[in-house]
Short mmCIF file of C-alpha atoms (C1' of nucleotides) in Angstrom, two decimals:
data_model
loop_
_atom_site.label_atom_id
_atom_site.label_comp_id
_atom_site.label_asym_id
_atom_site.label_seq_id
_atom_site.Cartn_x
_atom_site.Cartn_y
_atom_site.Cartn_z
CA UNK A 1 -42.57 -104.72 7.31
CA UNK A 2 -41.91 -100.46 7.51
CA UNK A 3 -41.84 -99.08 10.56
CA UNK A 4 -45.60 -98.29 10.84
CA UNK A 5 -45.92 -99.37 14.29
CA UNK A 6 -44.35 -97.24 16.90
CA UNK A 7 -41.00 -98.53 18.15
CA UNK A 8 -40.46 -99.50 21.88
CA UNK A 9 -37.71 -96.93 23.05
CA UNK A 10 -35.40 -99.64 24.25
CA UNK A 11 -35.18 -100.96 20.92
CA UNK A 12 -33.74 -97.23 19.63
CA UNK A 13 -31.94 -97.58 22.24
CA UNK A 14 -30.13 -101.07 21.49
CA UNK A 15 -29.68 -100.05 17.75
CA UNK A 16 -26.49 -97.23 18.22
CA UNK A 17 -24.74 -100.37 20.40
CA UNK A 18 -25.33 -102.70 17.50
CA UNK A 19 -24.29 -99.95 15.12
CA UNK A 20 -21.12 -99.53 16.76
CA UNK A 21 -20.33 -103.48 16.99
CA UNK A 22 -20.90 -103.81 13.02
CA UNK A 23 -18.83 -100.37 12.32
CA UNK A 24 -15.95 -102.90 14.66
CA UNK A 25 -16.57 -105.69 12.98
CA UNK A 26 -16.16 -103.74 9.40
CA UNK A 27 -12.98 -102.06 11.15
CA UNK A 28 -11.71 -105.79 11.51
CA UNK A 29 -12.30 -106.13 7.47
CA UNK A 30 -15.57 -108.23 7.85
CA UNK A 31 -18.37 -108.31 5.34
CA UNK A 32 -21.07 -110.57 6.39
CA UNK A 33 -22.45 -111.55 9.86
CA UNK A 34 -25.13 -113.23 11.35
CA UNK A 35 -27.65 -112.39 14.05
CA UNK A 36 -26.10 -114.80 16.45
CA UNK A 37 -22.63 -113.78 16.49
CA UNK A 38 -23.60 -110.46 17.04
CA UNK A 39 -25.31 -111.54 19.97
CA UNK A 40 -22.48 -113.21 21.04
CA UNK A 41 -20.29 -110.04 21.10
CA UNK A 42 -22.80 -107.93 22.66
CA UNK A 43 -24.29 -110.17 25.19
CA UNK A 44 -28.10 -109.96 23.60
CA UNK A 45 -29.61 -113.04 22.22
CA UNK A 46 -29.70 -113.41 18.64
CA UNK A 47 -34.14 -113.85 18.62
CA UNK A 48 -33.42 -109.87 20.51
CA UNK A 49 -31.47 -108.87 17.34
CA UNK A 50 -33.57 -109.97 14.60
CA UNK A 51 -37.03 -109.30 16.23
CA UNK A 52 -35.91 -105.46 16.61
CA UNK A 53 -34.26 -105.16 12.99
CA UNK A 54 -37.58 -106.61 12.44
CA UNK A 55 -39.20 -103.22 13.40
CA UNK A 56 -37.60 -101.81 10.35
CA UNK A 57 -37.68 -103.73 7.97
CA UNK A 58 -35.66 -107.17 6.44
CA UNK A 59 -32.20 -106.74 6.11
CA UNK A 60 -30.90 -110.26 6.18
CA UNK A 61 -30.56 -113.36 3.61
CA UNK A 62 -31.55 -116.10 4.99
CA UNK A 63 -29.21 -119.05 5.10
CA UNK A 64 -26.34 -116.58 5.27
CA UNK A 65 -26.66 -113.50 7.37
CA UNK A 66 -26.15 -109.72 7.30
CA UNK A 67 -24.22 -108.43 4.73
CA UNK A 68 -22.36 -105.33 7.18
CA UNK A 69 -21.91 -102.30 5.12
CA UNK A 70 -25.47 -102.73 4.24
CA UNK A 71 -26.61 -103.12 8.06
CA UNK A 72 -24.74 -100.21 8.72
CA UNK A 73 -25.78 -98.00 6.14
CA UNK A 74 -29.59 -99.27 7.06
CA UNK A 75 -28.51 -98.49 10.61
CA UNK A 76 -27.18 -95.09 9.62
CA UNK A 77 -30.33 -93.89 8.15
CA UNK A 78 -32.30 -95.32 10.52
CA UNK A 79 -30.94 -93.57 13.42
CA UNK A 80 -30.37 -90.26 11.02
CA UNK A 81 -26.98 -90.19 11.52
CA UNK A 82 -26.22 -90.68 7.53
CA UNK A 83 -25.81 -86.87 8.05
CA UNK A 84 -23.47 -85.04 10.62
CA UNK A 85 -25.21 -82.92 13.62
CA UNK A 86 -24.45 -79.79 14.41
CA UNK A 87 -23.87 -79.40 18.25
CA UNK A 88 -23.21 -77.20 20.66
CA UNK A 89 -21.23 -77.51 24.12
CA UNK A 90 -22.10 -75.27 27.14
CA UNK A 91 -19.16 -75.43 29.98
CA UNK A 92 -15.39 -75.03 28.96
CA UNK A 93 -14.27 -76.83 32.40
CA UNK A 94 -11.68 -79.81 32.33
CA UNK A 95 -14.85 -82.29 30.90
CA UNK A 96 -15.86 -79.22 28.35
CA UNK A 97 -12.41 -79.68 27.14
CA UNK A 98 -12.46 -83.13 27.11
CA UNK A 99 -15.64 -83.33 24.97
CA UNK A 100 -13.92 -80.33 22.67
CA UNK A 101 -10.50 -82.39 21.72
CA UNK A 102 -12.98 -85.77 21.60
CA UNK A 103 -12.56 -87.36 18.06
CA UNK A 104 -15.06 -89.64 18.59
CA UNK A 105 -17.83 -87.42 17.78
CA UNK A 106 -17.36 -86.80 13.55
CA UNK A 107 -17.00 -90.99 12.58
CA UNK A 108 -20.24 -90.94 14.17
CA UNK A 109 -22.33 -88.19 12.94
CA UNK A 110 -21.76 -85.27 14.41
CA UNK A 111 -19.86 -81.74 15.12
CA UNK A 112 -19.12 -79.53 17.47
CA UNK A 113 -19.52 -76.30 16.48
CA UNK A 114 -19.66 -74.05 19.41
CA UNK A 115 -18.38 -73.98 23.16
CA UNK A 116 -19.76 -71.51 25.26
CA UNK A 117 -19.45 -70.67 29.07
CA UNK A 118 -20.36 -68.02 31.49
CA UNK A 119 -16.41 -66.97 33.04
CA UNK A 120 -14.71 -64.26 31.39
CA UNK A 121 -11.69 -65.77 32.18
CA UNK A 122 -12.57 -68.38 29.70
CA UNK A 123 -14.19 -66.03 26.73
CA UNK A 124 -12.09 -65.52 24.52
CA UNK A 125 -9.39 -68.65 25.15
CA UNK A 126 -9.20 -71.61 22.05
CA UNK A 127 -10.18 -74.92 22.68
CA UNK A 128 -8.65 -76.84 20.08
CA UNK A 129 -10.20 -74.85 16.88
CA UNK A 130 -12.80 -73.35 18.72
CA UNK A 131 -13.08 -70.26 20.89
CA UNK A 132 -14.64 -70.19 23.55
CA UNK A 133 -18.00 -67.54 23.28
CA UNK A 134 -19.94 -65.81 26.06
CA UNK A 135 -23.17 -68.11 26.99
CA UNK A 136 -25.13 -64.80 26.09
CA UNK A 137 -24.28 -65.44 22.31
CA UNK A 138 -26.15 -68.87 22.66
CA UNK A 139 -29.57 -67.66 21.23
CA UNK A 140 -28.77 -65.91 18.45
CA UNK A 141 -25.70 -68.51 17.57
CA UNK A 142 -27.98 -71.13 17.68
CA UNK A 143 -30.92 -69.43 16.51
CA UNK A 144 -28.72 -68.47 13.06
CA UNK A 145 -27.20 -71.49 12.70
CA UNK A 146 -30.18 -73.84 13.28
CA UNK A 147 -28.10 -75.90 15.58
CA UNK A 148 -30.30 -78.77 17.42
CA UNK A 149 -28.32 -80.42 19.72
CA UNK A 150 -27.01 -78.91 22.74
CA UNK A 151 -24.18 -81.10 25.50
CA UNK A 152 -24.27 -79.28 28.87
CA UNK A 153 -21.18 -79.49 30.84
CA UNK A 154 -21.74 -77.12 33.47
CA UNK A 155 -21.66 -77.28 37.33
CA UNK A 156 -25.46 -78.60 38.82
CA UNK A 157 -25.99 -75.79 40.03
CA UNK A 158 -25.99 -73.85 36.47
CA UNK A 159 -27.31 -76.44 34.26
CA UNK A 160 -30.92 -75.67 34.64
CA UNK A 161 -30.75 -72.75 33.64
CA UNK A 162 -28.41 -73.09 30.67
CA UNK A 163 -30.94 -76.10 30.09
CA UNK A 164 -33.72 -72.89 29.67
CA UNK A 165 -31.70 -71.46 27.82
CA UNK A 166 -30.84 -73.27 25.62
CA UNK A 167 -34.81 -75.16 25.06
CA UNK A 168 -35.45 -71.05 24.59
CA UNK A 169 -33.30 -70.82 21.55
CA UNK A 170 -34.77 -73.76 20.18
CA UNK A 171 -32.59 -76.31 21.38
CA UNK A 172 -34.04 -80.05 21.07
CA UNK A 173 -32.29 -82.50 22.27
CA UNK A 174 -29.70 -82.34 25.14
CA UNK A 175 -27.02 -84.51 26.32
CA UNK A 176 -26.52 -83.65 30.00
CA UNK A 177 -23.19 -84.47 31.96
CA UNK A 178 -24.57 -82.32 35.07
CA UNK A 179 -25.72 -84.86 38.40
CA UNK A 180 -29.46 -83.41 38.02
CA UNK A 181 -32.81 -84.59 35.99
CA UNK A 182 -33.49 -81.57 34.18
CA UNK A 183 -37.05 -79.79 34.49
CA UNK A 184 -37.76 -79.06 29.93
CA UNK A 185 -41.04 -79.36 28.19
CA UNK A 186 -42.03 -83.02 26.70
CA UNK A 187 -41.29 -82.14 23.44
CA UNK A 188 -36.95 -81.88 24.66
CA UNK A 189 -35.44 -84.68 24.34
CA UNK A 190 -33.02 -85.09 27.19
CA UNK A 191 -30.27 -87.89 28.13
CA UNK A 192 -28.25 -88.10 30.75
CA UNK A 193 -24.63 -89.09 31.34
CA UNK A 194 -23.25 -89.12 35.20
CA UNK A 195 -20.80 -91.65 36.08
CA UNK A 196 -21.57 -92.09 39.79
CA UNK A 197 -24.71 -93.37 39.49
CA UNK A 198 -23.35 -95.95 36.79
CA UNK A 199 -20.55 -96.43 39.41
CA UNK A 200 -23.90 -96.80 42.52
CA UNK A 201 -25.34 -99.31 39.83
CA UNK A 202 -22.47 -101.45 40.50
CA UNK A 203 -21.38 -101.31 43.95
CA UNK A 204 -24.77 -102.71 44.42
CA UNK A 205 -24.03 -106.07 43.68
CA UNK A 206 -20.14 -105.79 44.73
CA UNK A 207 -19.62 -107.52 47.57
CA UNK A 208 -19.03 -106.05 51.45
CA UNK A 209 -15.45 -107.23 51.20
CA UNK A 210 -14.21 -103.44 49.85
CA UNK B 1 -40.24 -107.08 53.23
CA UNK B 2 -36.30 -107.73 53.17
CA UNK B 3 -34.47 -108.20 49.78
CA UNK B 4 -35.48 -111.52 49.88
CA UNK B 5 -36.54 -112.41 46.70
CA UNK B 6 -33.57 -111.15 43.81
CA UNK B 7 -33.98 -107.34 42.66
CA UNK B 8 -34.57 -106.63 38.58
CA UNK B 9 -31.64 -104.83 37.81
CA UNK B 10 -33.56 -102.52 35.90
CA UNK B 11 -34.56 -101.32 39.87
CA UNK B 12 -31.36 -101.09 41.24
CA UNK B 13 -31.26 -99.06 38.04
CA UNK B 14 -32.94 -96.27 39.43
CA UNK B 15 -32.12 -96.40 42.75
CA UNK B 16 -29.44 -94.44 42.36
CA UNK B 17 -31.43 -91.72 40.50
CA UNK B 18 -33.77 -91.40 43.22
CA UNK B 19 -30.74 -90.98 45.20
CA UNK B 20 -29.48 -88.20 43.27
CA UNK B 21 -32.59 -86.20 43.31
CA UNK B 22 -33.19 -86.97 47.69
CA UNK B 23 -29.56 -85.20 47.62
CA UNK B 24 -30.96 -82.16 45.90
CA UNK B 25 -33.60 -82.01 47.80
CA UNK B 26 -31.51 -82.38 50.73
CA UNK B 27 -29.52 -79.43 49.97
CA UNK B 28 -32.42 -77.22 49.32
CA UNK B 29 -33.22 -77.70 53.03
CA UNK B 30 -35.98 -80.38 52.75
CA UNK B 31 -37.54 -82.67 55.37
CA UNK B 32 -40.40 -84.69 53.63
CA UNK B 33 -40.73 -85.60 50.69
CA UNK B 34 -43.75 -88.07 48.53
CA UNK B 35 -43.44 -90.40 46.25
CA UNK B 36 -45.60 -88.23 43.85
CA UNK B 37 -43.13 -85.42 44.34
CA UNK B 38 -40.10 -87.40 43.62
CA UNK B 39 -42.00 -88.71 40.81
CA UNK B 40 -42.69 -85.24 39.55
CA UNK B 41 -39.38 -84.33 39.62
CA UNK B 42 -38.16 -87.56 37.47
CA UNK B 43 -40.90 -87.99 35.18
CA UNK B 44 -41.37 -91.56 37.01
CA UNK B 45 -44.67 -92.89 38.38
CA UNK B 46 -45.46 -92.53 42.14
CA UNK B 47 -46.28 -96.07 42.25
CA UNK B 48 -43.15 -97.16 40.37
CA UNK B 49 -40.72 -95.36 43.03
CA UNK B 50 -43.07 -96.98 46.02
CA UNK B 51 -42.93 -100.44 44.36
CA UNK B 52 -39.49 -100.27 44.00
CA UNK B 53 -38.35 -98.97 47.43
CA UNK B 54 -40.93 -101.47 48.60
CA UNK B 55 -38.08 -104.30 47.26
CA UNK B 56 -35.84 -103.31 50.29
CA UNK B 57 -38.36 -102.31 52.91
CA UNK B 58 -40.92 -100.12 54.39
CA UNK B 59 -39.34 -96.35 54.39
CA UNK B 60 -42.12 -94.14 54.31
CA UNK B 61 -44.80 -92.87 56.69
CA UNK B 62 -48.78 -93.40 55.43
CA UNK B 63 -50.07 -90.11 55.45
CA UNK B 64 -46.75 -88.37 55.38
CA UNK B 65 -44.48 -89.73 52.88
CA UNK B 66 -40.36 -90.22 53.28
CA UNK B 67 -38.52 -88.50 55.43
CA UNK B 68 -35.43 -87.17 53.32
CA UNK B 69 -32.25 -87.82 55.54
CA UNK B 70 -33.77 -91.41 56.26
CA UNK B 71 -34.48 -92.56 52.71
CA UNK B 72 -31.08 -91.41 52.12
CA UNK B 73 -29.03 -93.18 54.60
CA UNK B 74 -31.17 -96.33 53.66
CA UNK B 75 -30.71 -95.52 50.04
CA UNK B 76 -26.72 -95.03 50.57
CA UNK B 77 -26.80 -98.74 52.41
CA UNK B 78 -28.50 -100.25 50.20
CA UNK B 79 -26.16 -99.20 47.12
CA UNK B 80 -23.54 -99.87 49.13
CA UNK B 81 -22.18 -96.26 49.07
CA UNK B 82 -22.21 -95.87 53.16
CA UNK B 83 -18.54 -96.42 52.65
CA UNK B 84 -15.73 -95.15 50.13
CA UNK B 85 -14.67 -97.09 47.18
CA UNK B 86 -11.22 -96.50 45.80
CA UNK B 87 -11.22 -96.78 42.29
CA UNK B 88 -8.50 -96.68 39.82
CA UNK B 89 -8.06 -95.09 35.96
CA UNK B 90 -6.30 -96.02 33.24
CA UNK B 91 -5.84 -93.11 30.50
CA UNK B 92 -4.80 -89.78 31.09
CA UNK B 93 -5.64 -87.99 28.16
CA UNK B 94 -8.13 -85.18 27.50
CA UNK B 95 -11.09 -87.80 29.44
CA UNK B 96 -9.00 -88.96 31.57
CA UNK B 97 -7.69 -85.58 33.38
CA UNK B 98 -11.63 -84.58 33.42
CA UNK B 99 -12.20 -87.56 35.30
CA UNK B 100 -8.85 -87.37 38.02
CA UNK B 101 -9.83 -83.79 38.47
CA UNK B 102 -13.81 -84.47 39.02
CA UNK B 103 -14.78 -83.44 42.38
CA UNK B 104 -18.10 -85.49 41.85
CA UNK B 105 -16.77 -88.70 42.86
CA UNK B 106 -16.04 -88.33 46.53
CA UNK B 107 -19.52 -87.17 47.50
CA UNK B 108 -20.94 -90.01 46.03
CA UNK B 109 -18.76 -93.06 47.67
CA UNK B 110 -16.15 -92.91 45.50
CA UNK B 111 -12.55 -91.90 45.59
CA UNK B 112 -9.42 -92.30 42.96
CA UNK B 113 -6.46 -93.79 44.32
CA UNK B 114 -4.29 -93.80 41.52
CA UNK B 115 -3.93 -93.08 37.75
CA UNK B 116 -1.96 -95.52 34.89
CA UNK B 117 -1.09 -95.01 31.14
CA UNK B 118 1.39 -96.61 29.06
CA UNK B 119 2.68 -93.15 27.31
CA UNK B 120 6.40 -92.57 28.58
CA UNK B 121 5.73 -89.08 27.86
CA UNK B 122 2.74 -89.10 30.74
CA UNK B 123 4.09 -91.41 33.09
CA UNK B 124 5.52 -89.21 35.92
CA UNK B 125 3.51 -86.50 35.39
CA UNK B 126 1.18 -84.96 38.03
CA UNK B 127 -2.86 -84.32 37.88
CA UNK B 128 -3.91 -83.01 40.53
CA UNK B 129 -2.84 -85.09 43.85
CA UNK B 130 -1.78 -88.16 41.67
CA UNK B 131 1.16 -88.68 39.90
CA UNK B 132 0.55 -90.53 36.75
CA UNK B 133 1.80 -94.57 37.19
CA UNK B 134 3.25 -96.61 34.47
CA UNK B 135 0.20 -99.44 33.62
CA UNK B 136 2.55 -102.17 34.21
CA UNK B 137 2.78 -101.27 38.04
CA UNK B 138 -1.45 -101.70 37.68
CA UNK B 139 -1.70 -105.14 38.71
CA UNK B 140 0.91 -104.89 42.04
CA UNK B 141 -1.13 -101.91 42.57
CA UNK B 142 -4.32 -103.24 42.63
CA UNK B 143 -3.25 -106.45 44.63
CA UNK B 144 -1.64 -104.09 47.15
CA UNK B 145 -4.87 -101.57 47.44
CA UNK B 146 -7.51 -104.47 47.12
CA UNK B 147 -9.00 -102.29 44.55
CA UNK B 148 -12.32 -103.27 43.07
CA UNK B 149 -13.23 -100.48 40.40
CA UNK B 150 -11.43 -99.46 37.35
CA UNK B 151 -12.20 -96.92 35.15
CA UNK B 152 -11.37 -97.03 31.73
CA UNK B 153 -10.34 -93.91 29.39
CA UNK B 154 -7.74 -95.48 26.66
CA UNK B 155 -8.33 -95.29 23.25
CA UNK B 156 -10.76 -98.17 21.80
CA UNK B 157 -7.96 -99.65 19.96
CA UNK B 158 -6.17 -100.66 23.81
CA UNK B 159 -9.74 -100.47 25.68
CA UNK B 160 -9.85 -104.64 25.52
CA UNK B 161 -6.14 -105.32 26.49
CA UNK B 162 -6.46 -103.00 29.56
CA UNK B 163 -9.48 -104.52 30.72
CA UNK B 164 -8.35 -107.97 30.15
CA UNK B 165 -5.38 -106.32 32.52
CA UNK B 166 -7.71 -105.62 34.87
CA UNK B 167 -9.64 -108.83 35.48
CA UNK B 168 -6.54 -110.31 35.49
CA UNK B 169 -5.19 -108.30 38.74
CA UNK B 170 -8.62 -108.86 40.68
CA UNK B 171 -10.52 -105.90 39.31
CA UNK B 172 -14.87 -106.65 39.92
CA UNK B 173 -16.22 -103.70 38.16
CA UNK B 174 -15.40 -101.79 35.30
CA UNK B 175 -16.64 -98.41 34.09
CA UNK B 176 -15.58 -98.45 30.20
CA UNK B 177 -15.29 -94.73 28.10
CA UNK B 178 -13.91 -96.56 25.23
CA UNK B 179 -16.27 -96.80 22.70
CA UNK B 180 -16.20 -100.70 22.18
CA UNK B 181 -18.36 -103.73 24.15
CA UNK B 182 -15.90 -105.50 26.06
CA UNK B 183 -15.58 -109.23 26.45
CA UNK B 184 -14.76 -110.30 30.20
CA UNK B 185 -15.91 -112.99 32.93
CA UNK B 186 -19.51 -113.02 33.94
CA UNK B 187 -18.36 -112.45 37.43
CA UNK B 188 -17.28 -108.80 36.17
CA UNK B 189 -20.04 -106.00 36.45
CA UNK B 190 -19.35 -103.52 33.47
CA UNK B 191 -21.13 -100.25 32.04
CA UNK B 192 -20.50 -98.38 29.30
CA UNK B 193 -20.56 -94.58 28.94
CA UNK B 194 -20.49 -93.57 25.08
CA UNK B 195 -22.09 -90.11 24.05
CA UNK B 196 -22.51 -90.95 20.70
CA UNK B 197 -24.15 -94.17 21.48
CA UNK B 198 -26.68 -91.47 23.64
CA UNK B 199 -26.68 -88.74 20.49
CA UNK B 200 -27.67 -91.72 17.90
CA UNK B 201 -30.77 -92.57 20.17
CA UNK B 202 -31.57 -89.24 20.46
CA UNK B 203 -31.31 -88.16 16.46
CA UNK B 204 -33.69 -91.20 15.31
CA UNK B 205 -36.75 -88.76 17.22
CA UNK B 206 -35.06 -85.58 15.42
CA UNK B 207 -37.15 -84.94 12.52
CA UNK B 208 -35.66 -84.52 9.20
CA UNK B 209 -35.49 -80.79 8.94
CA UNK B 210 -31.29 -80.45 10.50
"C1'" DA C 1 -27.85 -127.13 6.18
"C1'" DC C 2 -28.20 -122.62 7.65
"C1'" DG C 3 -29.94 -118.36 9.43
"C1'" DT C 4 -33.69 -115.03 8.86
"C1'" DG C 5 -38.19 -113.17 10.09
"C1'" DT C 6 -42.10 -113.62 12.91
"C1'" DG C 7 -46.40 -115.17 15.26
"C1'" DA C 8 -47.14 -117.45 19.71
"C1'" DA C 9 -45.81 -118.35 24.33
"C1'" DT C 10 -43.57 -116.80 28.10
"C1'" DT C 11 -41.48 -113.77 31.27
"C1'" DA C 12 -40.74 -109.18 33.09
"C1'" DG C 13 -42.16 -104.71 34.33
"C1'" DT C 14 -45.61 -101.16 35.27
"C1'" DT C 15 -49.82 -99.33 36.80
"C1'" DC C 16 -54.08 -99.80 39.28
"C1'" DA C 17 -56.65 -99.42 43.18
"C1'" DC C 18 -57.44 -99.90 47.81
"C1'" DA C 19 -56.74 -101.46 52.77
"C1'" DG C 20 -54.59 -99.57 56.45
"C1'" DC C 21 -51.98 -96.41 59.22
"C1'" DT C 22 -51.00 -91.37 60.71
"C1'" DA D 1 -57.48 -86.18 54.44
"C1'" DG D 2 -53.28 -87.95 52.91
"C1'" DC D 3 -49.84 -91.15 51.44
"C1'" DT D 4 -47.72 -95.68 51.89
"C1'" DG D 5 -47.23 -100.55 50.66
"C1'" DT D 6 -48.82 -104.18 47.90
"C1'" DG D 7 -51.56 -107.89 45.66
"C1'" DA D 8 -54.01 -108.02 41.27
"C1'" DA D 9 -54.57 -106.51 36.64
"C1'" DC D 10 -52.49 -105.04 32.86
"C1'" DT D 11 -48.93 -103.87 29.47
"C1'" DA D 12 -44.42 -104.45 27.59
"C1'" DA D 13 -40.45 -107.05 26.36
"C1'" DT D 14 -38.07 -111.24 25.48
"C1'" DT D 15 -37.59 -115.81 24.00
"C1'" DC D 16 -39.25 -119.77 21.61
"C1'" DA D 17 -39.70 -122.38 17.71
"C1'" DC D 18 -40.48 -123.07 13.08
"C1'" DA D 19 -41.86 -122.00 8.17
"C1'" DC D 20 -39.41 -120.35 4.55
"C1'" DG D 21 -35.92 -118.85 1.32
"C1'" DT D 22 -30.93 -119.45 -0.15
#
DNA sequence: ACGTGTGAATTAGTTCACAGCT
DNA sequence: AGCTGTGAACTAATTCACACGT
């Protein structure tokens, strides 16, 4: 069955973690898996794993498995990222930097291809092969360029406003490391990374011994 | 009604998220706040926020709403974050100085007490207050400190070994960077932060034009 | 014999809607 | 008049379990 029906978000959201596990398991010179092992590795039943693959279509034999370069490339196009994404980076501080150098990004589909921030101090400087541009040039860079996707790694207290920005220059999706929910239209698609409140998830169920 | 019956995890979830956005408000110099405000703010129902404060206990005032400093304090007991956690990290590259010099922790409950990698050209080396520890001293270390958290930053070629590390030396809860699902005790909490994982969910809603 | 794909059954999560307090 | 807290109603997600193809 094609993906007429809409899909449930949380089964987009499953399908980069399962794409990741199978790029492993190819890593480890695998070729074929099977629902249930999967499962195993990932902590998700194997019913989970077939019923959302079932969403888009039938990519399994049955009797055998998954054949993994073919879930993957599936996967890939699936999730789009059988391309690589342009993206921007706003904030040049130490976790700017960090997502700069990050190799992580180009295996899985996309590029950074321009880090901007506000201090003059900073204009100017190189950031592995990037320089470091003056936030100002963010319209008409990403305007020209066509760019998409747009990682804010500014203090709270700018990223609104860079998040205005940059859904003004036609920005439409935005990975935000700032601590705040960002105020965009409906049509931005937003996600949000902040390591204390992953970090407030867990204390919750750690013990008073600490 | 007390937590007497077992929270979803998908509430604790958000707890800390309503958290977050109380401390905003806070700082903006706000008393009272509404469920339908807080909502507003987080695209979240007004019911869903009541229902799930209503898990822990009556906070609010009918015909008022929350008072802000309360729901706070109760919200900071609840997760657990009335108190300071000392965490520790393992990786000091480009990730791992963002995260020893991120001043976000310490507001939040959280403080890093010391920093390991196996590079002999890093051990010894400062960031910031810490001096960078060789990762065999880890488990004496966090024997010694009773430390509970451990963030991970290594590559995801070591992220496994260092975790296994971890458990081993009494560690309860794990905050993995490395880009790989790792395999530990049930008894040990874990999340993942991956930005590509995040990018790929948010590229399958990007239309086709990039 | 094995593992997929999938309706049906079950469980979990969200929203409704309103009594009750301020 | 306004907003909480909460059972009841509803919707969504997960798991079950098995027919079917290899």
């Amino acid at each position: 069955m094609a993906a007429v029906q809409k899909v449930p978000d949380i089964v987009v959201g499953r399908l980069p973690v399962y794409l990741r596990a199978l790029q492993v398991m190819a890593a480890e010179g695998r070729e074929i898996t099977s629902s249930q092992e999967l499962g195993e590795r990932l902590g998700i039943s194997s019913a989970q794993i077939r019923k959302d693959l079932s969403y888009f279509g039938t990519f399994g034999k049955q009797g055998t498995g998954y054949r993994i370069p073919d879930l993957i490339e599936h996967l890939r196009r699936i999730l789009k990222v059988d391309r690589t994404w342009d993206m921007i980076l706003i904030g040049a501080g130490n976790l700017g930097h960090a997502l700069a150098q990050y190799q992580g990004f180009t295996p899985r589909g996309f590029r950074l291809v321009a880090i901007f921030d506000n201090d003059p101090e900073k204009i100017g400087r190189p950031i592995g092969p990037h320089v470091i541009q003056d936030v100002q040039e963010l319209p008409e860079f990403v305007r020209a360029h066509r760019v998409q996707i747009a990682m804010i790694a500014v203090p709270a207290s700018a990223a609104q406003q860079v998040a205005d920005l940059c859904v003004e220059a036609g920005i439409r999706a935005i990975l935000n490391y700032a601590p705040i929910h960002l105020k965009v239209p409906k049509r931005i698609l937003v996600q949000y990374i902040d390591p204390a409140i992953h970090l407030q998830q867990m204390t919750y169920y750690l013990g008073n011994e600490g």
